[in-house]
CSV table of C-alpha atoms in Angstrom, one decimal:
chain,number,residue,atom,x,y,z
A,1,UNK,CA,-33.1,-16.8,-2.7
A,2,UNK,CA,-30.4,-17.1,-0.2
A,3,UNK,CA,-27.1,-15.6,-1.3
A,4,UNK,CA,-24.3,-18.2,-1.7
A,5,UNK,CA,-21.6,-17.9,0.8
A,6,UNK,CA,-18.1,-18.1,-0.6
A,7,UNK,CA,-16.1,-21.0,0.8
A,8,UNK,CA,-12.5,-20.4,1.6
A,9,UNK,CA,-10.2,-23.1,0.3
A,10,UNK,CA,-8.4,-24.8,3.1
A,11,UNK,CA,-4.7,-23.8,3.3
A,12,UNK,CA,-2.2,-26.5,2.8
A,13,UNK,CA,0.8,-26.2,5.1
A,14,UNK,CA,3.9,-26.1,2.8
A,15,UNK,CA,6.4,-25.0,5.4
A,16,UNK,CA,7.3,-28.6,6.4
A,17,UNK,CA,7.2,-29.9,2.8
A,18,UNK,CA,11.0,-29.5,2.4
A,19,UNK,CA,11.7,-31.3,5.6
A,20,UNK,CA,9.5,-34.2,4.5
A,21,UNK,CA,11.2,-34.4,1.1
A,22,UNK,CA,14.7,-34.3,2.8
A,23,UNK,CA,13.7,-37.1,5.2
A,24,UNK,CA,12.4,-39.3,2.3
A,25,UNK,CA,15.7,-38.8,0.4
A,26,UNK,CA,17.7,-39.9,3.5
A,27,UNK,CA,15.4,-42.8,4.1
A,28,UNK,CA,15.8,-44.2,0.6
A,29,UNK,CA,19.6,-43.6,0.6
A,30,UNK,CA,19.9,-45.6,3.9
A,31,UNK,CA,17.6,-48.4,2.7
A,32,UNK,CA,19.0,-48.8,-0.8
A,33,UNK,CA,21.7,-51.3,-1.7
A,34,UNK,CA,24.4,-49.3,-3.6
A,35,UNK,CA,26.3,-51.1,-6.4
A,36,UNK,CA,29.8,-52.1,-5.4
A,37,UNK,CA,32.6,-51.1,-7.7
A,38,UNK,CA,33.7,-53.8,-10.1
A,39,UNK,CA,37.4,-54.1,-10.5
A,40,UNK,CA,39.1,-55.4,-13.6
A,41,UNK,CA,42.0,-57.7,-13.1
A,42,UNK,CA,44.5,-56.2,-15.5
A,43,UNK,CA,47.8,-57.8,-16.4
A,44,UNK,CA,50.3,-55.3,-17.9
A,45,UNK,CA,52.2,-56.6,-21.0
A,46,UNK,CA,55.8,-57.9,-20.4
A,47,UNK,CA,58.7,-56.9,-22.7
A,48,UNK,CA,60.9,-59.8,-23.8
A,49,UNK,CA,64.0,-58.0,-24.9
A,50,UNK,CA,64.9,-54.8,-23.0
A,51,UNK,CA,67.9,-52.8,-24.1
A,52,UNK,CA,69.3,-50.0,-21.9
A,53,UNK,CA,69.8,-46.9,-23.9
A,54,UNK,CA,73.0,-45.1,-22.8
A,55,UNK,CA,72.5,-41.3,-22.7
A,56,UNK,CA,75.7,-39.4,-23.3
A,57,UNK,CA,76.2,-35.7,-23.0
A,58,UNK,CA,78.0,-33.7,-25.7
A,59,UNK,CA,80.9,-31.6,-24.2
A,60,UNK,CA,82.0,-28.6,-26.1
A,61,UNK,CA,85.0,-26.6,-24.7
A,62,UNK,CA,86.7,-23.4,-25.9
A,63,UNK,CA,90.1,-22.6,-24.5
A,64,UNK,CA,91.5,-19.2,-23.8
A,65,UNK,CA,93.5,-19.4,-27.1
A,66,UNK,CA,90.3,-20.0,-29.1
A,67,UNK,CA,90.7,-23.7,-29.6
A,68,UNK,CA,87.5,-25.7,-29.8
A,69,UNK,CA,87.3,-29.1,-28.1
A,70,UNK,CA,84.3,-31.5,-28.8
A,71,UNK,CA,84.3,-34.5,-26.5
A,72,UNK,CA,87.8,-33.6,-25.5
A,73,UNK,CA,89.2,-33.6,-29.0
A,74,UNK,CA,90.7,-30.5,-30.7
A,75,UNK,CA,88.8,-29.8,-33.9
A,76,UNK,CA,88.9,-27.0,-36.5
A,77,UNK,CA,86.0,-24.5,-36.7
A,78,UNK,CA,84.4,-26.3,-39.7
A,79,UNK,CA,84.7,-29.7,-38.1
A,80,UNK,CA,83.3,-28.5,-34.8
A,81,UNK,CA,80.0,-27.6,-36.4
A,82,UNK,CA,79.9,-31.0,-38.2
A,83,UNK,CA,80.5,-32.9,-35.0
A,84,UNK,CA,77.9,-31.0,-33.1
A,85,UNK,CA,75.3,-31.3,-35.8
A,86,UNK,CA,76.0,-35.1,-36.2
A,87,UNK,CA,75.8,-35.7,-32.5
A,88,UNK,CA,72.6,-33.9,-32.1
A,89,UNK,CA,71.0,-35.5,-35.2
A,90,UNK,CA,72.1,-39.0,-34.1
A,91,UNK,CA,70.3,-38.5,-30.7
A,92,UNK,CA,67.3,-40.6,-30.2
A,93,UNK,CA,66.3,-39.3,-26.8
A,94,UNK,CA,62.8,-37.9,-26.6
A,95,UNK,CA,63.8,-34.9,-24.4
A,96,UNK,CA,66.7,-33.9,-26.6
A,97,UNK,CA,70.4,-34.1,-26.0
A,98,UNK,CA,72.3,-32.2,-23.4
A,99,UNK,CA,75.2,-30.1,-24.8
A,100,UNK,CA,77.6,-28.8,-22.1
A,101,UNK,CA,79.6,-25.7,-23.0
A,102,UNK,CA,82.8,-25.1,-21.0
């Protein structure tokens, strides 16, 4: 009997496989028809009655003699705390009320 010769499997060149895959991706991207963005025609709601909210600052002044003025009016010590608390509680501004100390 004749000894069998072992066949070598043919080698497949894989060096250019990445190039071929990259070229196929580019080809299909160029030939494809991408979907266009669909825009929604949106109408914002309209307000019927708009009221301007007037934002006032609270002014608190203390003189050299120790007198306390709230909004330009002289007040006693107990009243000053009441005015300031009432003004700050009555405030409906989201960011809070500005209190200026002079």
